[in-house]
Every structure is written in C-alpha cells, then in structure tokens.
PDB file of C-alpha atoms in Angstrom:
ATOM      1  CA  MET A   1      72.764 139.723  23.733  1.00 44.00           C
ATOM      2  CA  ILE A   2      72.550 138.463  20.163  1.00 45.00           C
ATOM      3  CA  ASP A   3      75.055 135.878  18.981  1.00 49.00           C
ATOM      4  CA  THR A   4      76.348 137.120  15.626  1.00 47.00           C
ATOM      5  CA  ARG A   5      78.742 134.232  15.082  1.00 50.00           C
ATOM      6  CA  GLU A   6      78.109 132.433  11.807  1.00 55.00           C
ATOM      7  CA  GLU A   7      77.139 128.790  12.221  1.00 63.00           C
ATOM      8  CA  ALA A   8      79.451 126.290  10.544  1.00 67.00           C
ATOM      9  CA  PRO A   9      77.984 124.569   7.477  1.00 69.00           C
ATOM     10  CA  VAL A  10      76.573 121.083   7.844  1.00 70.00           C
ATOM     11  CA  VAL A  11      78.966 118.599   6.194  1.00 66.00           C
ATOM     12  CA  ALA A  12      77.041 115.439   7.082  1.00 69.00           C
ATOM     13  CA  LYS A  13      74.177 113.964   9.093  1.00 69.00           C
ATOM     14  CA  VAL A  14      74.576 111.032  11.487  1.00 70.00           C
ATOM     15  CA  ASN A  15      71.340 109.425  12.735  1.00 69.00           C
ATOM     16  CA  GLY A  16      69.530 112.615  11.739  1.00 69.00           C
ATOM     17  CA  ALA A  17      71.826 114.909  13.752  1.00 79.00           C
ATOM     18  CA  PRO A  18      73.849 117.492  11.780  1.00 80.00           C
ATOM     19  CA  VAL A  19      77.649 117.298  11.842  1.00 76.00           C
ATOM     20  CA  HIS A  20      79.447 120.622  11.337  1.00 75.00           C
ATOM     21  CA  GLN A  21      83.024 119.381  11.445  1.00 74.00           C
ATOM     22  CA  LEU A  22      84.510 116.131  10.250  1.00 66.00           C
ATOM     23  CA  PRO A  23      86.646 114.177  12.747  1.00 68.00           C
ATOM     24  CA  GLU A  24      90.385 114.499  12.252  1.00 66.00           C
ATOM     25  CA  ASP A  25      90.899 110.732  12.198  1.00 61.00           C
ATOM     26  CA  LEU A  26      88.257 110.189   9.513  1.00 57.00           C
ATOM     27  CA  TYR A  27      89.539 107.655   6.989  1.00 53.00           C
ATOM     28  CA  ILE A  28      88.653 108.407   3.382  1.00 53.00           C
ATOM     29  CA  PRO A  29      89.240 105.398   1.094  1.00 53.00           C
ATOM     30  CA  PRO A  30      90.974 105.962  -2.239  1.00 48.00           C
ATOM     31  CA  ASP A  31      87.781 105.142  -4.153  1.00 48.00           C
ATOM     32  CA  ALA A  32      85.659 107.656  -2.231  1.00 48.00           C
ATOM     33  CA  LEU A  33      85.256 109.829  -5.316  1.00 46.00           C
ATOM     34  CA  GLU A  34      83.638 107.004  -7.258  1.00 46.00           C
ATOM     35  CA  VAL A  35      81.275 106.188  -4.382  1.00 44.00           C
ATOM     36  CA  PHE A  36      80.319 109.808  -3.722  1.00 50.00           C
ATOM     37  CA  LEU A  37      79.781 110.766  -7.349  1.00 50.00           C
ATOM     38  CA  GLU A  38      77.843 107.596  -8.104  1.00 49.00           C
ATOM     39  CA  LEU A  39      74.658 109.445  -7.151  1.00 62.00           C
ATOM     40  CA  PHE A  40      75.329 112.183  -9.715  1.00 72.00           C
ATOM     41  CA  GLU A  41      76.266 111.306 -13.267  1.00 75.00           C
ATOM     42  CA  GLY A  42      77.641 114.768 -14.035  1.00 78.00           C
ATOM     43  CA  PRO A  43      77.362 118.470 -13.180  1.00 81.00           C
ATOM     44  CA  LEU A  44      73.968 118.777 -14.913  1.00 84.00           C
ATOM     45  CA  ASP A  45      72.679 115.891 -12.809  1.00 84.00           C
ATOM     46  CA  LEU A  46      73.881 117.596  -9.618  1.00 81.00           C
ATOM     47  CA  LEU A  47      72.379 120.924 -10.696  1.00 83.00           C
ATOM     48  CA  LEU A  48      69.055 119.276 -11.557  1.00 84.00           C
ATOM     49  CA  TYR A  49      69.067 117.566  -8.152  1.00 82.00           C
ATOM     50  CA  LEU A  50      69.541 120.881  -6.344  1.00 82.00           C
ATOM     51  CA  ILE A  51      66.680 122.443  -8.328  1.00 83.00           C
ATOM     52  CA  LYS A  52      64.268 119.534  -7.753  1.00 81.00           C
ATOM     53  CA  LYS A  53      65.168 119.315  -4.073  1.00 79.00           C
ATOM     54  CA  GLN A  54      63.766 122.824  -3.492  1.00 77.00           C
ATOM     55  CA  ASN A  55      60.807 122.441  -5.894  1.00 78.00           C
ATOM     56  CA  LEU A  56      62.118 125.189  -8.112  1.00 76.00           C
ATOM     57  CA  ASP A  57      61.064 125.875 -11.680  1.00 78.00           C
ATOM     58  CA  ILE A  58      63.834 125.226 -14.179  1.00 75.00           C
ATOM     59  CA  VAL A  59      62.684 128.162 -16.309  1.00 75.00           C
ATOM     60  CA  ASN A  60      63.046 130.570 -13.365  1.00 77.00           C
ATOM     61  CA  ILE A  61      66.227 129.427 -11.664  1.00 77.00           C
ATOM     62  CA  PRO A  62      67.437 131.649  -8.810  1.00 82.00           C
ATOM     63  CA  ILE A  63      71.017 131.608 -10.060  1.00 82.00           C
ATOM     64  CA  ALA A  64      72.477 133.210  -6.936  1.00 81.00           C
ATOM     65  CA  HIS A  65      70.926 130.646  -4.581  1.00 82.00           C
ATOM     66  CA  ILE A  66      71.705 127.637  -6.769  1.00 84.00           C
ATOM     67  CA  THR A  67      75.278 128.830  -7.301  1.00 84.00           C
ATOM     68  CA  GLU A  68      75.805 129.079  -3.528  1.00 85.00           C
ATOM     69  CA  GLN A  69      74.578 125.520  -3.017  1.00 83.00           C
ATOM     70  CA  TYR A  70      76.701 124.244  -5.885  1.00 82.00           C
ATOM     71  CA  MET A  71      79.785 125.969  -4.473  1.00 84.00           C
ATOM     72  CA  GLU A  72      79.076 124.447  -1.040  1.00 82.00           C
ATOM     73  CA  TYR A  73      79.171 121.043  -2.695  1.00 78.00           C
ATOM     74  CA  ILE A  74      82.496 121.917  -4.374  1.00 76.00           C
ATOM     75  CA  HIS A  75      83.838 123.216  -1.055  1.00 76.00           C
ATOM     76  CA  LEU A  76      82.778 120.016   0.706  1.00 73.00           C
ATOM     77  CA  MET A  77      84.687 117.952  -1.827  1.00 70.00           C
ATOM     78  CA  GLY A  78      87.735 120.074  -1.136  1.00 67.00           C
ATOM     79  CA  GLN A  79      87.425 119.457   2.612  1.00 66.00           C
ATOM     80  CA  LEU A  80      87.275 115.718   1.971  1.00 63.00           C
ATOM     81  CA  ASN A  81      90.428 115.940  -0.130  1.00 56.00           C
ATOM     82  CA  ILE A  82      88.570 114.474  -3.086  1.00 60.00           C
ATOM     83  CA  GLU A  83      89.621 115.547  -6.525  1.00 62.00           C
ATOM     84  CA  LEU A  84      86.580 116.592  -8.527  1.00 65.00           C
ATOM     85  CA  ALA A  85      86.186 115.873 -12.202  1.00 66.00           C
ATOM     86  CA  ALA A  86      86.973 118.815 -14.427  1.00 77.00           C
ATOM     87  CA  GLU A  87      83.402 119.055 -15.705  1.00 79.00           C
ATOM     88  CA  TYR A  88      82.155 119.924 -12.195  1.00 77.00           C
ATOM     89  CA  LEU A  89      84.625 122.785 -11.994  1.00 79.00           C
ATOM     90  CA  VAL A  90      83.592 124.013 -15.450  1.00 82.00           C
ATOM     91  CA  MET A  91      79.964 124.128 -14.322  1.00 83.00           C
ATOM     92  CA  ALA A  92      80.981 126.049 -11.188  1.00 83.00           C
ATOM     93  CA  ALA A  93      82.767 128.602 -13.357  1.00 84.00           C
ATOM     94  CA  LEU A  94      79.742 128.892 -15.653  1.00 83.00           C
ATOM     95  CA  LEU A  95      77.395 129.487 -12.722  1.00 84.00           C
ATOM     96  CA  ALA A  96      79.736 132.092 -11.292  1.00 83.00           C
ATOM     97  CA  GLU A  97      79.882 133.865 -14.674  1.00 81.00           C
ATOM     98  CA  ILE A  98      76.096 133.890 -15.034  1.00 82.00           C
ATOM     99  CA  LYS A  99      75.709 135.153 -11.467  1.00 80.00           C
ATOM    100  CA  SER A 100      78.196 137.967 -12.039  1.00 80.00           C
ATOM    101  CA  ARG A 101      76.543 139.027 -15.301  1.00 76.00           C
ATOM    102  CA  LEU A 102      73.178 139.224 -13.576  1.00 75.00           C
ATOM    103  CA  LEU A 103      74.607 141.327 -10.778  1.00 74.00           C
ATOM    104  CA  LEU A 104      76.335 143.821 -13.069  1.00 70.00           C
ATOM    105  CA  PRO A 105      74.268 146.803 -14.237  1.00 71.00           C
ATOM    106  CA  ARG A 106      73.150 146.660 -17.860  1.00 66.00           C
ATOM    107  CA  GLN A 107      73.563 149.397 -20.384  1.00 63.00           C
ATOM    108  CA  PRO A 108      70.171 150.546 -21.697  1.00 61.00           C
ATOM    109  CA  GLU A 109      71.226 150.513 -25.354  1.00 56.00           C
ATOM    110  CA  LEU A 110      72.288 146.832 -25.076  1.00 53.00           C
ATOM    111  CA  ASP A 111      69.222 145.512 -23.192  1.00 55.00           C
ATOM    112  CA  ALA A 112      67.273 144.825 -26.366  1.00 54.00           C
ATOM    113  CA  ASP A 113      69.995 142.748 -28.001  1.00 58.00           C
ATOM    114  CA  GLU A 114      71.445 140.979 -24.968  1.00 62.00           C
ATOM    115  CA  GLU A 115      69.897 137.633 -24.075  1.00 68.00           C
ATOM    116  CA  ASP A 116      69.362 136.301 -20.613  1.00 69.00           C
ATOM    117  CA  PRO A 117      72.591 134.434 -19.681  1.00 71.00           C
ATOM    118  CA  ARG A 118      70.497 131.706 -18.093  1.00 77.00           C
ATOM    119  CA  VAL A 119      68.821 130.702 -21.377  1.00 82.00           C
ATOM    120  CA  LEU A 120      71.545 128.321 -22.580  1.00 82.00           C
ATOM    121  CA  LEU A 121      71.847 126.676 -19.173  1.00 84.00           C
ATOM    122  CA  ILE A 122      68.061 126.247 -18.938  1.00 85.00           C
ATOM    123  CA  GLN A 123      67.976 124.613 -22.373  1.00 86.00           C
ATOM    124  CA  ARG A 124      70.746 122.203 -21.390  1.00 86.00           C
ATOM    125  CA  LEU A 125      68.931 121.327 -18.156  1.00 87.00           C
ATOM    126  CA  GLN A 126      65.617 120.718 -19.942  1.00 88.00           C
ATOM    127  CA  GLU A 127      67.279 118.490 -22.544  1.00 90.00           C
ATOM    128  CA  TYR A 128      69.157 116.593 -19.851  1.00 87.00           C
ATOM    129  CA  GLU A 129      65.978 116.114 -17.781  1.00 88.00           C
ATOM    130  CA  THR A 130      64.134 114.726 -20.830  1.00 90.00           C
ATOM    131  CA  ILE A 131      66.937 112.306 -21.675  1.00 90.00           C
ATOM    132  CA  LYS A 132      67.323 111.222 -18.046  1.00 88.00           C
ATOM    133  CA  LEU A 133      63.586 110.525 -17.718  1.00 89.00           C
ATOM    134  CA  ALA A 134      63.619 108.483 -20.940  1.00 90.00           C
ATOM    135  CA  ALA A 135      66.663 106.537 -19.714  1.00 87.00           C
ATOM    136  CA  GLU A 136      64.932 105.731 -16.409  1.00 86.00           C
ATOM    137  CA  GLN A 137      61.843 104.484 -18.256  1.00 89.00           C
ATOM    138  CA  ILE A 138      63.983 102.331 -20.547  1.00 88.00           C
ATOM    139  CA  GLU A 139      65.850 100.978 -17.519  1.00 85.00           C
ATOM    140  CA  GLN A 140      62.547  99.760 -16.036  1.00 87.00           C
ATOM    141  CA  LEU A 141      61.755  97.702 -19.138  1.00 86.00           C
ATOM    142  CA  PRO A 142      62.592  93.982 -19.007  1.00 85.00           C
ATOM    143  CA  ARG A 143      66.023  93.407 -20.477  1.00 81.00           C
ATOM    144  CA  LEU A 144      67.214  90.231 -22.153  1.00 80.00           C
ATOM    145  CA  GLU A 145      69.941  88.384 -20.241  1.00 77.00           C
ATOM    146  CA  ARG A 146      69.182  90.540 -17.152  1.00 78.00           C
ATOM    147  CA  ASP A 147      65.487  90.190 -16.272  1.00 80.00           C
ATOM    148  CA  CYS A 148      64.530  87.501 -18.772  1.00 82.00           C
ATOM    149  CA  PHE A 149      66.506  84.785 -20.497  1.00 82.00           C
ATOM    150  CA  SER A 150      65.857  82.968 -23.733  1.00 81.00           C
ATOM    151  CA  VAL A 151      65.533  79.188 -23.476  1.00 81.00           C
ATOM    152  CA  SER A 152      65.672  76.648 -26.264  1.00 79.00           C
ATOM    153  CA  VAL A 153      64.492  73.088 -25.719  1.00 74.00           C
ATOM    154  CA  ASP A 154      64.965  70.213 -28.122  1.00 74.00           C
ATOM    155  CA  LEU A 155      61.719  68.276 -27.755  1.00 71.00           C
ATOM    156  CA  GLU A 156      62.801  65.611 -30.229  1.00 74.00           C
ATOM    157  CA  ALA A 157      65.386  64.339 -27.772  1.00 71.00           C
ATOM    158  CA  LEU A 158      62.741  63.781 -25.083  1.00 69.00           C
ATOM    159  CA  THR A 159      60.934  60.482 -24.757  1.00 74.00           C
ATOM    160  CA  VAL A 160      57.722  60.952 -22.833  1.00 72.00           C
ATOM    161  CA  GLN A 161      55.947  57.853 -21.617  1.00 76.00           C
ATOM    162  CA  LYS A 162      52.439  58.500 -20.443  1.00 75.00           C
ATOM    163  CA  ILE A 163      51.620  56.291 -17.459  1.00 77.00           C
ATOM    164  CA  LEU A 164      47.925  55.534 -17.398  1.00 74.00           C
ATOM    165  CA  PRO A 165      46.248  54.977 -14.041  1.00 75.00           C
ATOM    166  CA  ASP A 166      45.112  51.505 -13.001  1.00 78.00           C
ATOM    167  CA  VAL A 167      41.463  50.721 -13.635  1.00 79.00           C
ATOM    168  CA  PRO A 168      39.690  49.713 -10.402  1.00 81.00           C
ATOM    169  CA  LEU A 169      37.619  46.545 -10.439  1.00 79.00           C
ATOM    170  CA  GLN A 170      34.481  48.556  -9.681  1.00 81.00           C
ATOM    171  CA  GLU A 171      34.800  50.460 -12.972  1.00 82.00           C
ATOM    172  CA  LEU A 172      35.277  47.182 -14.827  1.00 81.00           C
ATOM    173  CA  ILE A 173      32.143  45.684 -13.247  1.00 82.00           C
ATOM    174  CA  LEU A 174      30.090  48.771 -14.112  1.00 82.00           C
ATOM    175  CA  ALA A 175      31.220  48.517 -17.706  1.00 84.00           C
ATOM    176  CA  PHE A 176      30.291  44.826 -17.703  1.00 82.00           C
ATOM    177  CA  GLN A 177      26.812  45.655 -16.370  1.00 83.00           C
ATOM    178  CA  ASP A 178      26.336  48.001 -19.302  1.00 82.00           C
ATOM    179  CA  VAL A 179      27.306  45.185 -21.683  1.00 81.00           C
ATOM    180  CA  LEU A 180      24.825  42.832 -19.996  1.00 80.00           C
ATOM    181  CA  LYS A 181      22.004  45.337 -20.417  1.00 79.00           C
ATOM    182  CA  ARG A 182      22.661  45.559 -24.125  1.00 75.00           C
ATOM    183  CA  ALA A 183      22.967  41.797 -24.437  1.00 72.00           C
ATOM    184  CA  GLU A 184      19.558  41.270 -22.828  1.00 68.00           C
ATOM    185  CA  HIS A 185      17.895  43.390 -25.509  1.00 64.00           C
ATOM    186  CA  LEU A 186      19.341  41.195 -28.274  1.00 61.00           C
ATOM    187  CA  SER A 187      19.057  37.804 -26.577  1.00 57.00           C
ATOM    188  CA  HIS A 188      17.081  35.049 -28.320  1.00 58.00           C
ATOM    189  CA  HIS A 189      15.636  31.774 -27.158  1.00 54.00           C
ATOM    190  CA  GLN A 190      17.903  28.926 -28.180  1.00 56.00           C
ATOM    191  CA  ILE A 191      16.788  25.363 -28.603  1.00 51.00           C
ATOM    192  CA  THR A 192      20.281  23.891 -28.474  1.00 52.00           C
ATOM    193  CA  LYS A 193      22.715  24.940 -25.804  1.00 55.00           C
ATOM    194  CA  GLU A 194      26.245  25.513 -26.967  1.00 58.00           C
ATOM    195  CA  VAL A 195      29.133  25.015 -24.578  1.00 65.00           C
ATOM    196  CA  LEU A 196      31.208  28.189 -24.287  1.00 73.00           C
ATOM    197  CA  SER A 197      34.826  27.796 -23.194  1.00 84.00           C
ATOM    198  CA  VAL A 198      36.680  30.496 -21.305  1.00 88.00           C
ATOM    199  CA  ARG A 199      40.011  29.333 -22.783  1.00 89.00           C
ATOM    200  CA  GLU A 200      38.674  29.517 -26.313  1.00 89.00           C
ATOM    201  CA  ARG A 201      37.318  32.970 -25.661  1.00 89.00           C
ATOM    202  CA  MET A 202      40.716  34.014 -24.287  1.00 90.00           C
ATOM    203  CA  ALA A 203      42.338  32.940 -27.542  1.00 90.00           C
ATOM    204  CA  THR A 204      39.630  34.733 -29.535  1.00 89.00           C
ATOM    205  CA  ILE A 205      40.182  37.957 -27.612  1.00 89.00           C
ATOM    206  CA  LEU A 206      43.963  37.797 -28.092  1.00 90.00           C
ATOM    207  CA  ALA A 207      43.485  37.200 -31.809  1.00 89.00           C
ATOM    208  CA  LYS A 208      41.119  40.140 -32.023  1.00 89.00           C
ATOM    209  CA  LEU A 209      43.609  42.404 -30.240  1.00 89.00           C
ATOM    210  CA  LYS A 210      46.487  41.362 -32.453  1.00 87.00           C
ATOM    211  CA  GLY A 211      47.459  44.190 -34.750  1.00 83.00           C
ATOM    212  CA  GLU A 212      45.240  46.676 -32.884  1.00 85.00           C
ATOM    213  CA  ASP A 213      46.517  49.411 -30.621  1.00 86.00           C
ATOM    214  CA  SER A 214      43.560  48.953 -28.287  1.00 87.00           C
ATOM    215  CA  LEU A 215      39.837  48.202 -28.341  1.00 89.00           C
ATOM    216  CA  LEU A 216      36.977  49.456 -26.263  1.00 88.00           C
ATOM    217  CA  PHE A 217      35.736  47.110 -23.586  1.00 87.00           C
ATOM    218  CA  PRO A 218      32.299  46.482 -25.245  1.00 87.00           C
ATOM    219  CA  GLN A 219      34.001  45.541 -28.538  1.00 87.00           C
ATOM    220  CA  LEU A 220      35.200  42.262 -27.013  1.00 87.00           C
ATOM    221  CA  PHE A 221      31.645  41.006 -26.487  1.00 87.00           C
ATOM    222  CA  HIS A 222      29.269  39.417 -28.977  1.00 82.00           C
ATOM    223  CA  ARG A 223      25.744  40.690 -28.429  1.00 76.00           C
ATOM    224  CA  LYS A 224      24.146  37.726 -30.147  1.00 78.00           C
ATOM    225  CA  GLU A 225      25.547  35.340 -27.529  1.00 78.00           C
ATOM    226  CA  GLY A 226      23.349  36.870 -24.871  1.00 79.00           C
ATOM    227  CA  ARG A 227      23.994  36.993 -21.157  1.00 81.00           C
ATOM    228  CA  GLN A 228      25.869  33.668 -21.003  1.00 83.00           C
ATOM    229  CA  GLY A 229      28.296  34.696 -23.722  1.00 84.00           C
ATOM    230  CA  ALA A 230      28.881  38.021 -22.009  1.00 86.00           C
ATOM    231  CA  VAL A 231      29.750  36.262 -18.724  1.00 87.00           C
ATOM    232  CA  VAL A 232      32.205  33.931 -20.499  1.00 88.00           C
ATOM    233  CA  ALA A 233      33.858  36.885 -22.275  1.00 88.00           C
ATOM    234  CA  PHE A 234      34.120  38.812 -19.005  1.00 90.00           C
ATOM    235  CA  LEU A 235      35.757  35.854 -17.258  1.00 90.00           C
ATOM    236  CA  ALA A 236      38.151  35.498 -20.190  1.00 90.00           C
ATOM    237  CA  ILE A 237      39.124  39.158 -19.871  1.00 89.00           C
ATOM    238  CA  LEU A 238      39.736  38.784 -16.136  1.00 89.00           C
ATOM    239  CA  GLU A 239      41.841  35.683 -16.719  1.00 90.00           C
ATOM    240  CA  LEU A 240      43.916  37.393 -19.424  1.00 89.00           C
ATOM    241  CA  CYS A 241      44.497  40.338 -17.112  1.00 89.00           C
ATOM    242  CA  LYS A 242      45.519  37.989 -14.304  1.00 88.00           C
ATOM    243  CA  GLU A 243      48.055  36.278 -16.572  1.00 89.00           C
ATOM    244  CA  ARG A 244      49.299  39.730 -17.731  1.00 87.00           C
ATOM    245  CA  LEU A 245      48.466  39.001 -21.349  1.00 89.00           C
ATOM    246  CA  ILE A 246      46.372  42.151 -21.729  1.00 89.00           C
ATOM    247  CA  GLU A 247      46.375  45.633 -20.226  1.00 88.00           C
ATOM    248  CA  ILE A 248      43.262  47.503 -19.091  1.00 87.00           C
ATOM    249  CA  SER A 249      43.372  51.280 -19.056  1.00 88.00           C
ATOM    250  CA  GLN A 250      41.088  54.290 -18.772  1.00 84.00           C
ATOM    251  CA  PRO A 251      42.675  57.428 -20.339  1.00 80.00           C
ATOM    252  CA  GLU A 252      40.712  59.855 -18.186  1.00 82.00           C
ATOM    253  CA  PRO A 253      37.875  59.806 -15.622  1.00 79.00           C
ATOM    254  CA  PHE A 254      34.507  58.676 -17.008  1.00 77.00           C
ATOM    255  CA  ALA A 255      36.129  57.768 -20.330  1.00 83.00           C
ATOM    256  CA  GLY A 256      35.598  54.399 -21.973  1.00 85.00           C
ATOM    257  CA  ILE A 257      37.692  51.491 -20.712  1.00 88.00           C
ATOM    258  CA  ARG A 258      40.168  50.213 -23.312  1.00 89.00           C
ATOM    259  CA  ILE A 259      41.796  46.798 -23.645  1.00 89.00           C
ATOM    260  CA  ARG A 260      45.156  46.313 -25.315  1.00 88.00           C
ATOM    261  CA  ALA A 261      47.470  43.334 -25.714  1.00 88.00           C
ATOM    262  CA  ALA A 262      50.558  43.289 -23.533  1.00 84.00           C
ATOM    263  CA  ASP A 263      53.804  44.383 -25.152  1.00 74.00           C
ATOM    264  CA  SER A 264      55.144  40.831 -25.303  1.00 56.00           C
ATOM    265  CA  GLN A 265      51.970  39.639 -27.032  1.00 58.00           C
ATOM    266  CA  ARG A 266      51.987  42.487 -29.525  1.00 57.00           C
ATOM    267  CA  ALA A 267      55.645  41.841 -30.352  1.00 55.00           C
ATOM    268  CA  GLY A 268      54.853  38.164 -30.920  1.00 55.00           C
TER     269      GLY A 268
END
C-alpha cells in the first residue's frame, strides 16, 4: 500500500534533524523579525540566496520553482506570526505575476513584440549581485577607526636619555696595550730622566677635557713621552675614574673608548 499523504514542510532543523511542526509553547521574542531578516538585506537578497543555493543560472531562472520556495519562506513567516516588510510581499506578488504570465498561452501575433517577463527581474538580480559583491570586497578593506587607528605623537615633549653601558676593565687594558705599542715606536733614549706626577697628569687630563664633549682614549696620551708617560697617564685616568671626575664609555661593541668629564666638572 502506497502512502499518498503529503509530508509536512520542514520549518526548522535541530541538531540536523528536520522539524515539521513548531511547538505550541515556542516563545518568539518581539525582535525576532530583526534577527531573522538580518541574514537577508531585502527581497532581492533572499531571491539571490535561493538561486545560489541550488546552483542555478540567473539568466535561466526556473520561475515556478523559485516562486514556490519564496512563497514557502513567506508562509513560514506567517506561521511564526512575524510581520514581513512590505518589499518582501511586493516581490512575492511580482514572482506570482511572472509565473502566471509564463503559464498562460501566448497569442501568436503578439509573440514577436512581447518580451520575456523575467528580463527585468534578471537585470535587477544581476545589478544587485554586482553591487553586493563590490560591497563585500569594500567591507574586507581595512577601515580607519575600525581596523586601524591614526596615532599622533609629539616627539618634542619626550626627553630621551641614552644610557651607555659600563666599560669593563679588560677593554680598558686592551686599549692601553694599543697605546703602549704606538708609544714604543716613537720612544727615544733620554739622557735626563724627568719625574712624571700622576696628580699633575690628572690635572692635565681634566684641563684637556674641559670644553670638550668627549675624547678618544688614545688622545689623552702623549706619544713622545714613551712607555713611562703612557703608564702615568693610564694611572691618572684610573684615578680620575675612581674619584668620579671622568666618565668612560663605549657607544657600541668594538667601538673606540671615549673619555668625558663628569657633569659636575663640565658645569664648573
């Protein structure tokens, strides 16, 4: 025996299972229309969705089939007691008119002059699809104040103080060895031996640094004084550093070591 009863339309799907009848105690919030229609921005959007869902060609729309699906949507909204916007009802009337005109027999003498009633609808759908695609592409572009924000920074108000790293004693000794090597090449035999004072050399170094931002480490040595003079100058530099009268810095690795007077000495 064949069951000829017509199956009720599917009104929803829950966990993949079709639901043919809504429960009587289903609560529909007042804003359900806004939530439900948020997916479709108008009757053309709904119609385009139905066409794309079935991989149909816009130019060859099966008006009868699309009209049935559109009317099912309208009927579903009526079951949910949701008031549709007027533009959806206008589209339903237009589809019904086109469907009826296609079903009616045509008079032979009018076939040449009468246009296909689907032409205007197809043109509207094609224009809407083009505009919708362009809008989606524009929406993906970065937007100011949404995806990116402009920032202005007043650099003049910032005071940046560069903190130089401390110079290890090993680097200072290596620099002093380089000075000694140069001094040996220019050393001369002296008949009279002059007494070199560390304190006097300290004063000489401070005087040489006065008014200068900084000097390279070898600039504080006198090559003509030979090895002994270089040792005295090196001890004077160490003593000045110990008494915090000078500052020793190396701007970057393997760069030349620089000597500068302390801030209090430069101010004086």
